[in-house]
mmCIF file of C-alpha atoms in Angstrom:
data_model
loop_
_atom_site.group_PDB
_atom_site.id
_atom_site.type_symbol
_atom_site.label_atom_id
_atom_site.label_comp_id
_atom_site.label_asym_id
_atom_site.label_seq_id
_atom_site.Cartn_x
_atom_site.Cartn_y
_atom_site.Cartn_z
ATOM 1 C CA MET A 1 -171.683 -203.481 -12.628
ATOM 2 C CA GLN A 2 -170.280 -199.953 -12.421
ATOM 3 C CA ALA A 3 -166.549 -199.625 -11.755
ATOM 4 C CA SER A 4 -165.624 -197.541 -8.701
ATOM 5 C CA ASN A 5 -163.511 -194.379 -8.883
ATOM 6 C CA LEU A 6 -160.589 -196.206 -7.260
ATOM 7 C CA GLU A 7 -160.819 -199.135 -9.701
ATOM 8 C CA ILE A 8 -160.849 -196.740 -12.652
ATOM 9 C CA ILE A 9 -157.899 -194.714 -11.345
ATOM 10 C CA LYS A 10 -155.896 -197.865 -10.579
ATOM 11 C CA LEU A 11 -156.079 -198.820 -14.245
ATOM 12 C CA ASN A 12 -153.492 -196.074 -14.769
ATOM 13 C CA ASN A 13 -154.642 -195.849 -18.381
ATOM 14 C CA LEU A 14 -156.608 -192.717 -19.211
ATOM 15 C CA ARG A 15 -157.651 -193.863 -22.663
ATOM 16 C CA LEU A 16 -159.138 -197.074 -21.262
ATOM 17 C CA SER A 17 -160.699 -195.199 -18.318
ATOM 18 C CA ALA A 18 -162.361 -192.728 -20.692
ATOM 19 C CA LYS A 19 -163.853 -195.567 -22.732
ATOM 20 C CA ILE A 20 -165.151 -197.359 -19.620
ATOM 21 C CA ILE A 21 -166.766 -194.206 -18.220
ATOM 22 C CA SER A 22 -168.227 -193.390 -21.644
ATOM 23 C CA GLU A 23 -169.798 -196.837 -21.866
ATOM 24 C CA GLN A 24 -171.318 -196.350 -18.414
ATOM 25 C CA LEU A 25 -172.695 -193.000 -19.561
ATOM 26 C CA LYS A 26 -174.303 -194.508 -22.639
ATOM 27 C CA GLN A 27 -176.298 -196.838 -20.433
ATOM 28 C CA GLY A 28 -177.908 -193.899 -18.651
ATOM 29 C CA ILE A 29 -178.243 -190.973 -21.060
ATOM 30 C CA HIS A 30 -178.270 -190.187 -24.765
ATOM 31 C CA LEU A 31 -175.007 -188.603 -25.892
ATOM 32 C CA GLY A 32 -175.143 -188.507 -29.633
ATOM 33 C CA LYS A 33 -177.113 -185.345 -30.421
ATOM 34 C CA ARG A 34 -175.701 -181.888 -30.406
ATOM 35 C CA VAL A 35 -178.114 -179.021 -30.804
ATOM 36 C CA GLY A 36 -177.852 -175.574 -32.313
ATOM 37 C CA ALA A 37 -179.013 -173.596 -35.327
ATOM 38 C CA GLY A 38 -178.949 -175.313 -38.630
ATOM 39 C CA SER A 39 -180.831 -178.532 -39.386
ATOM 40 C CA GLU A 40 -183.931 -180.486 -38.461
ATOM 41 C CA PHE A 41 -185.894 -179.541 -35.334
ATOM 42 C CA GLU A 42 -184.964 -181.430 -32.145
ATOM 43 C CA GLN A 43 -186.467 -179.690 -29.077
ATOM 44 C CA TYR A 44 -187.524 -176.445 -27.413
ATOM 45 C CA ARG A 45 -185.669 -174.485 -24.753
ATOM 46 C CA TYR A 46 -186.367 -171.188 -22.966
ATOM 47 C CA TYR A 47 -185.106 -167.965 -24.563
ATOM 48 C CA GLU A 48 -181.950 -166.648 -22.836
ATOM 49 C CA PRO A 49 -180.293 -163.198 -23.017
ATOM 50 C CA GLY A 50 -177.975 -163.157 -26.009
ATOM 51 C CA ASP A 51 -180.087 -165.498 -28.151
ATOM 52 C CA ASP A 52 -181.075 -164.244 -31.607
ATOM 53 C CA PRO A 53 -184.733 -163.046 -31.325
ATOM 54 C CA LYS A 54 -185.294 -164.365 -34.864
ATOM 55 C CA ARG A 55 -185.114 -167.884 -33.435
ATOM 56 C CA LEU A 56 -188.128 -167.343 -31.167
ATOM 57 C CA ASP A 57 -191.125 -169.515 -32.004
ATOM 58 C CA TRP A 58 -193.909 -166.927 -32.096
ATOM 59 C CA LYS A 59 -196.589 -169.518 -32.808
ATOM 60 C CA TYR A 60 -195.627 -171.313 -29.615
ATOM 61 C CA PHE A 61 -195.665 -167.958 -27.790
ATOM 62 C CA SER A 62 -199.171 -167.174 -29.054
ATOM 63 C CA ARG A 63 -200.398 -170.489 -27.635
ATOM 64 C CA SER A 64 -198.521 -170.555 -24.345
ATOM 65 C CA GLY A 65 -197.247 -167.035 -23.608
ATOM 66 C CA LYS A 66 -193.735 -168.515 -23.227
ATOM 67 C CA TYR A 67 -190.638 -167.344 -25.093
ATOM 68 C CA MET A 68 -189.181 -170.554 -26.540
ATOM 69 C CA ILE A 69 -186.457 -171.288 -29.061
ATOM 70 C CA LYS A 70 -186.322 -174.251 -31.415
ATOM 71 C CA GLU A 71 -183.077 -176.163 -31.243
ATOM 72 C CA SER A 72 -181.713 -178.478 -33.888
ATOM 73 C CA GLN A 73 -178.664 -180.606 -34.515
ATOM 74 C CA ALA A 74 -175.763 -178.298 -35.208
ATOM 75 C CA GLU A 75 -173.807 -178.493 -38.410
ATOM 76 C CA SER A 76 -170.609 -176.945 -37.091
ATOM 77 C CA HIS A 77 -168.056 -178.356 -34.665
ATOM 78 C CA LEU A 78 -167.448 -176.893 -31.255
ATOM 79 C CA GLN A 79 -164.212 -175.445 -29.869
ATOM 80 C CA ILE A 80 -163.608 -176.936 -26.404
ATOM 81 C CA THR A 81 -160.866 -175.615 -24.140
ATOM 82 C CA LEU A 82 -159.906 -177.872 -21.221
ATOM 83 C CA MET A 83 -158.114 -176.350 -18.219
ATOM 84 C CA LEU A 84 -156.584 -178.061 -15.177
ATOM 85 C CA ASP A 85 -155.413 -176.558 -11.899
ATOM 86 C CA LEU A 86 -152.043 -178.066 -10.936
ATOM 87 C CA SER A 87 -151.680 -176.327 -7.552
ATOM 88 C CA GLY A 88 -150.376 -178.497 -4.705
ATOM 89 C CA SER A 89 -153.794 -178.717 -3.057
ATOM 90 C CA MET A 90 -154.916 -180.887 -5.991
ATOM 91 C CA ASN A 91 -152.879 -183.685 -4.342
ATOM 92 C CA TYR A 92 -155.503 -183.989 -1.604
ATOM 93 C CA GLU A 93 -156.497 -187.636 -1.084
ATOM 94 C CA GLU A 94 -159.428 -189.458 0.499
ATOM 95 C CA ASN A 95 -159.955 -193.228 0.610
ATOM 96 C CA GLY A 96 -157.167 -193.823 -1.886
ATOM 97 C CA VAL A 97 -158.517 -191.336 -4.456
ATOM 98 C CA LYS A 98 -156.398 -188.279 -5.218
ATOM 99 C CA ARG A 99 -158.151 -185.153 -6.431
ATOM 100 C CA ILE A 100 -155.625 -184.745 -9.277
ATOM 101 C CA ASP A 101 -156.260 -188.298 -10.543
ATOM 102 C CA TYR A 102 -160.020 -187.804 -10.349
ATOM 103 C CA ALA A 103 -159.654 -184.554 -12.336
ATOM 104 C CA LYS A 104 -157.461 -186.202 -14.984
ATOM 105 C CA ASN A 105 -160.072 -188.900 -15.595
ATOM 106 C CA ILE A 106 -162.858 -186.313 -15.878
ATOM 107 C CA ILE A 107 -160.856 -184.357 -18.471
ATOM 108 C CA ALA A 108 -159.844 -187.503 -20.380
ATOM 109 C CA THR A 109 -163.456 -188.686 -20.619
ATOM 110 C CA ILE A 110 -164.830 -185.333 -21.768
ATOM 111 C CA ALA A 111 -161.988 -185.057 -24.290
ATOM 112 C CA TYR A 112 -162.847 -188.552 -25.550
ATOM 113 C CA LEU A 113 -166.533 -187.695 -25.992
ATOM 114 C CA ALA A 114 -165.644 -184.447 -27.761
ATOM 115 C CA HIS A 115 -163.157 -186.293 -29.985
ATOM 116 C CA LEU A 116 -165.883 -188.754 -31.017
ATOM 117 C CA GLN A 117 -168.091 -185.817 -32.011
ATOM 118 C CA GLY A 118 -165.354 -184.193 -34.068
ATOM 119 C CA ASP A 119 -164.986 -181.176 -31.789
ATOM 120 C CA SER A 120 -161.814 -179.092 -31.695
ATOM 121 C CA LEU A 121 -159.806 -179.484 -28.478
ATOM 122 C CA SER A 122 -157.135 -177.486 -26.683
ATOM 123 C CA TYR A 123 -155.619 -177.965 -23.225
ATOM 124 C CA PHE A 124 -154.161 -175.514 -20.658
ATOM 125 C CA THR A 125 -152.752 -175.833 -17.140
ATOM 126 C CA PHE A 126 -152.531 -173.392 -14.232
ATOM 127 C CA HIS A 127 -149.352 -173.884 -12.204
ATOM 128 C CA GLU A 128 -147.494 -171.555 -9.810
ATOM 129 C CA GLY A 129 -148.880 -168.385 -11.374
ATOM 130 C CA ASN A 130 -148.447 -169.504 -14.979
ATOM 131 C CA LEU A 131 -151.092 -170.350 -17.554
ATOM 132 C CA THR A 132 -149.586 -172.715 -20.115
ATOM 133 C CA GLN A 133 -151.107 -174.045 -23.309
ATOM 134 C CA LYS A 134 -149.959 -177.654 -23.525
ATOM 135 C CA VAL A 135 -152.045 -178.695 -26.537
ATOM 136 C CA ALA A 136 -153.297 -176.550 -29.422
ATOM 137 C CA PRO A 137 -156.253 -177.512 -31.641
ATOM 138 C CA SER A 138 -155.242 -180.097 -34.242
ATOM 139 C CA PRO A 139 -156.431 -183.467 -35.594
ATOM 140 C CA LYS A 140 -154.243 -185.159 -32.946
ATOM 141 C CA SER A 141 -155.308 -183.012 -29.974
ATOM 142 C CA PHE A 142 -157.062 -185.839 -28.129
ATOM 143 C CA GLN A 143 -154.008 -188.109 -28.190
ATOM 144 C CA ARG A 144 -151.739 -185.231 -27.141
ATOM 145 C CA ILE A 145 -154.038 -184.286 -24.248
ATOM 146 C CA LEU A 146 -153.921 -187.860 -22.944
ATOM 147 C CA TYR A 147 -150.128 -187.849 -23.279
ATOM 148 C CA CYS A 148 -149.859 -184.628 -21.244
ATOM 149 C CA LEU A 149 -152.336 -185.748 -18.596
ATOM 150 C CA GLU A 150 -150.435 -188.969 -17.934
ATOM 151 C CA SER A 151 -147.406 -187.044 -16.683
ATOM 152 C CA GLU A 152 -149.050 -184.029 -15.000
ATOM 153 C CA GLU A 153 -148.073 -183.429 -11.368
ATOM 154 C CA ALA A 154 -149.578 -180.944 -8.921
ATOM 155 C CA SER A 155 -147.269 -178.834 -6.757
ATOM 156 C CA GLY A 156 -146.686 -175.354 -5.372
ATOM 157 C CA SER A 157 -149.223 -172.609 -4.775
ATOM 158 C CA TRP A 158 -151.111 -170.051 -6.794
ATOM 159 C CA PRO A 159 -150.079 -166.434 -6.038
ATOM 160 C CA ILE A 160 -152.600 -164.076 -4.459
ATOM 161 C CA SER A 161 -151.524 -161.109 -6.580
ATOM 162 C CA LYS A 162 -153.846 -160.338 -9.485
ATOM 163 C CA GLN A 163 -152.460 -161.367 -12.844
ATOM 164 C CA SER A 164 -153.459 -160.924 -16.444
ATOM 165 C CA PHE A 165 -153.434 -163.687 -19.045
ATOM 166 C CA PRO A 166 -153.858 -162.565 -22.681
ATOM 167 C CA ALA A 167 -154.714 -166.145 -23.702
ATOM 168 C CA LEU A 168 -157.918 -165.899 -21.672
ATOM 169 C CA LYS A 169 -159.109 -162.764 -23.445
ATOM 170 C CA ASN A 170 -159.820 -164.119 -26.905
ATOM 171 C CA LYS A 171 -163.311 -163.524 -28.274
ATOM 172 C CA GLN A 172 -163.847 -166.768 -30.138
ATOM 173 C CA LYS A 173 -166.909 -168.890 -29.544
ATOM 174 C CA GLU A 174 -165.894 -171.751 -27.274
ATOM 175 C CA LEU A 175 -166.776 -173.983 -24.372
ATOM 176 C CA ILE A 176 -164.284 -173.708 -21.505
ATOM 177 C CA LEU A 177 -164.001 -176.388 -18.835
ATOM 178 C CA LEU A 178 -161.864 -175.616 -15.799
ATOM 179 C CA ILE A 179 -161.259 -178.251 -13.107
ATOM 180 C CA SER A 180 -159.948 -177.117 -9.732
ATOM 181 C CA ASP A 181 -160.680 -177.248 -6.012
ATOM 182 C CA PHE A 182 -161.107 -173.444 -6.237
ATOM 183 C CA LEU A 183 -159.561 -173.076 -2.801
ATOM 184 C CA GLN A 184 -158.204 -169.550 -2.676
ATOM 185 C CA LYS A 185 -156.442 -167.325 -0.182
ATOM 186 C CA ASP A 186 -158.057 -164.165 -1.491
ATOM 187 C CA ASN A 187 -160.145 -163.922 -4.669
ATOM 188 C CA GLU A 188 -157.687 -165.248 -7.230
ATOM 189 C CA TRP A 189 -159.836 -167.914 -8.908
ATOM 190 C CA VAL A 190 -162.863 -165.643 -9.138
ATOM 191 C CA GLU A 191 -160.665 -163.043 -10.845
ATOM 192 C CA ILE A 192 -159.379 -165.631 -13.347
ATOM 193 C CA VAL A 193 -162.918 -166.633 -14.307
ATOM 194 C CA GLU A 194 -163.907 -162.965 -14.613
ATOM 195 C CA GLU A 195 -161.046 -162.507 -17.080
ATOM 196 C CA MET A 196 -162.304 -165.405 -19.210
ATOM 197 C CA LYS A 197 -165.871 -164.117 -19.502
ATOM 198 C CA HIS A 198 -167.226 -163.121 -22.918
ATOM 199 C CA PRO A 199 -170.714 -163.366 -24.487
ATOM 200 C CA GLN A 200 -169.350 -165.874 -27.013
ATOM 201 C CA LYS A 201 -168.036 -168.215 -24.321
ATOM 202 C CA GLU A 202 -169.685 -170.780 -22.122
ATOM 203 C CA ILE A 203 -167.710 -171.653 -18.985
ATOM 204 C CA VAL A 204 -168.153 -174.821 -16.926
ATOM 205 C CA LEU A 205 -166.339 -174.947 -13.595
ATOM 206 C CA PHE A 206 -165.828 -178.261 -11.821
ATOM 207 C CA GLN A 207 -165.053 -177.761 -8.139
ATOM 208 C CA LEU A 208 -163.752 -181.032 -6.729
ATOM 209 C CA LEU A 209 -163.492 -181.374 -2.954
ATOM 210 C CA GLY A 210 -163.074 -184.194 -0.467
ATOM 211 C CA LYS A 211 -165.974 -185.203 1.728
ATOM 212 C CA GLN A 212 -163.975 -184.188 4.806
ATOM 213 C CA GLU A 213 -163.211 -180.840 3.190
ATOM 214 C CA VAL A 214 -166.899 -180.115 2.712
ATOM 215 C CA GLU A 215 -167.982 -181.329 6.133
ATOM 216 C CA PHE A 216 -165.235 -181.995 8.662
ATOM 217 C CA ASP A 217 -166.276 -184.765 11.042
ATOM 218 C CA MET A 218 -163.209 -186.254 12.701
ATOM 219 C CA LYS A 219 -162.413 -186.735 16.380
ATOM 220 C CA GLY A 220 -159.097 -186.686 18.211
ATOM 221 C CA SER A 221 -155.907 -184.708 17.536
ATOM 222 C CA PHE A 222 -154.684 -184.437 13.970
ATOM 223 C CA VAL A 223 -151.676 -182.986 12.180
ATOM 224 C CA PHE A 224 -152.872 -181.049 9.136
ATOM 225 C CA MET A 225 -150.523 -180.204 6.277
ATOM 226 C CA ASP A 226 -151.006 -177.379 3.808
ATOM 227 C CA LEU A 227 -150.366 -179.133 0.495
ATOM 228 C CA GLU A 228 -149.199 -175.906 -1.123
ATOM 229 C CA SER A 229 -146.799 -174.635 1.581
ATOM 230 C CA ASP A 230 -146.014 -177.906 3.460
ATOM 231 C CA ARG A 231 -146.791 -176.063 6.715
ATOM 232 C CA GLU A 232 -148.100 -178.340 9.479
ATOM 233 C CA ILE A 233 -150.522 -177.538 12.294
ATOM 234 C CA THR A 234 -151.927 -179.742 15.086
ATOM 235 C CA LEU A 235 -155.600 -179.335 15.918
ATOM 236 C CA ASP A 236 -158.192 -181.050 18.055
ATOM 237 C CA GLY A 237 -160.852 -182.358 15.665
ATOM 238 C CA ALA A 238 -163.846 -181.710 17.902
ATOM 239 C CA ALA A 239 -162.742 -178.158 18.705
ATOM 240 C CA ALA A 240 -162.108 -177.269 15.058
ATOM 241 C CA LYS A 241 -165.281 -178.877 13.670
ATOM 242 C CA LYS A 242 -167.825 -176.102 14.249
ATOM 243 C CA GLU A 243 -165.588 -173.227 13.192
ATOM 244 C CA TYR A 244 -164.291 -175.053 10.114
ATOM 245 C CA ASN A 245 -167.688 -176.239 8.897
ATOM 246 C CA GLN A 246 -169.134 -172.762 9.229
ATOM 247 C CA ALA A 247 -166.218 -171.240 7.309
ATOM 248 C CA ILE A 248 -166.294 -173.766 4.445
ATOM 249 C CA ASP A 249 -170.072 -173.501 4.163
ATOM 250 C CA GLU A 250 -169.846 -169.728 3.849
ATOM 251 C CA TYR A 251 -167.058 -170.022 1.296
ATOM 252 C CA LEU A 252 -168.933 -172.487 -0.919
ATOM 253 C CA LYS A 253 -172.019 -170.277 -0.837
ATOM 254 C CA SER A 254 -169.950 -167.197 -1.727
ATOM 255 C CA LEU A 255 -168.432 -169.069 -4.667
ATOM 256 C CA LYS A 256 -171.896 -170.026 -5.920
ATOM 257 C CA GLU A 257 -172.942 -166.390 -5.734
ATOM 258 C CA ALA A 258 -169.798 -165.177 -7.515
ATOM 259 C CA PHE A 259 -170.302 -167.627 -10.389
ATOM 260 C CA HIS A 260 -174.077 -167.221 -10.662
ATOM 261 C CA GLN A 261 -173.792 -165.442 -13.999
ATOM 262 C CA PRO A 262 -174.978 -165.989 -17.567
ATOM 263 C CA ASN A 263 -172.980 -168.655 -19.421
ATOM 264 C CA ILE A 264 -171.175 -169.817 -16.270
ATOM 265 C CA HIS A 265 -172.016 -173.179 -14.702
ATOM 266 C CA LEU A 266 -170.513 -174.270 -11.375
ATOM 267 C CA ILE A 267 -170.558 -178.004 -10.632
ATOM 268 C CA GLN A 268 -169.567 -178.661 -7.004
ATOM 269 C CA GLU A 269 -168.858 -182.330 -6.247
ATOM 270 C CA THR A 270 -166.889 -184.474 -3.817
ATOM 271 C CA ILE A 271 -164.367 -187.016 -5.066
ATOM 272 C CA ASP A 272 -166.344 -189.909 -3.591
ATOM 273 C CA GLU A 273 -169.077 -189.210 -6.154
ATOM 274 C CA PRO A 274 -168.845 -191.632 -9.121
ATOM 275 C CA MET A 275 -167.087 -189.905 -11.990
ATOM 276 C CA VAL A 276 -169.765 -191.093 -14.379
ATOM 277 C CA SER A 277 -172.369 -189.184 -12.325
ATOM 278 C CA VAL A 278 -170.360 -185.958 -12.398
ATOM 279 C CA ILE A 279 -169.905 -186.110 -16.176
ATOM 280 C CA SER A 280 -173.568 -187.006 -16.582
ATOM 281 C CA LYS A 281 -174.532 -183.839 -14.682
ATOM 282 C CA PHE A 282 -172.304 -181.808 -16.987
ATOM 283 C CA LEU A 283 -173.826 -183.349 -20.099
ATOM 284 C CA SER A 284 -177.359 -182.826 -18.833
ATOM 285 C CA LYS A 285 -176.563 -179.127 -18.260
ATOM 286 C CA ARG A 286 -175.366 -178.434 -21.758
ATOM 287 C CA SER A 287 -175.267 -181.632 -23.859
ATOM 288 C CA PHE A 288 -172.309 -180.290 -25.901
ATOM 289 C CA HIS A 289 -174.507 -177.790 -27.764
#
């Protein structure tokens, strides 16, 4: 029987949670094979811009007319950079599940899987306009990431003004995972992702929202609090429903369009979705290759 998100979070033990979710994953998909250039043949995939043309299988092309690349188990380890948004809006809660706790468990599980594969891990946080590296790559990165995650707290807001972060501009080959609600006043999160882009990097963005954030469906009068400014406003649910749902729908579509770029994957999920399903979708997209 699969543990619920709330049951996993209530364990209050990220190492144990990561192992439980990993075991659930193993029941549904194969995790153990990484693919890349370098050893015995594993599978085909479609040619993508940036791939080395020398890896094209011309015999396959002559038979099918399709540009395909042979993939194999990689011999080298992967550099994985984990990033967490600690803005106050990450404290949003639905049915006992806080967005920040959901995000911590996602990061802990992916870090655990990467640790098992021998990948190199680093960890950054975004908080009140600052990008901070909490954990640098080392043999003990996984343990240090768990230690940091246990005490992380979300608060404050992210400034609208455009900023530059030298740490995002490196040109090393890496997989970047950023978890946030990507709720923005202007275009600040899109600008941050634009700054990270490089042909050597693959970026996976997890946008975590509440079900009521995606589709507001409440009746009666409610007091809403901005989790970043603590400002309160009273609204009639029925009156706000149509306008809100139209606005959030347009925003989510605009975000999809902004991030519809090579080497960028946007995973939009609600925090009622089982965490094992969200991680499974991530693994099926790229399988740590």
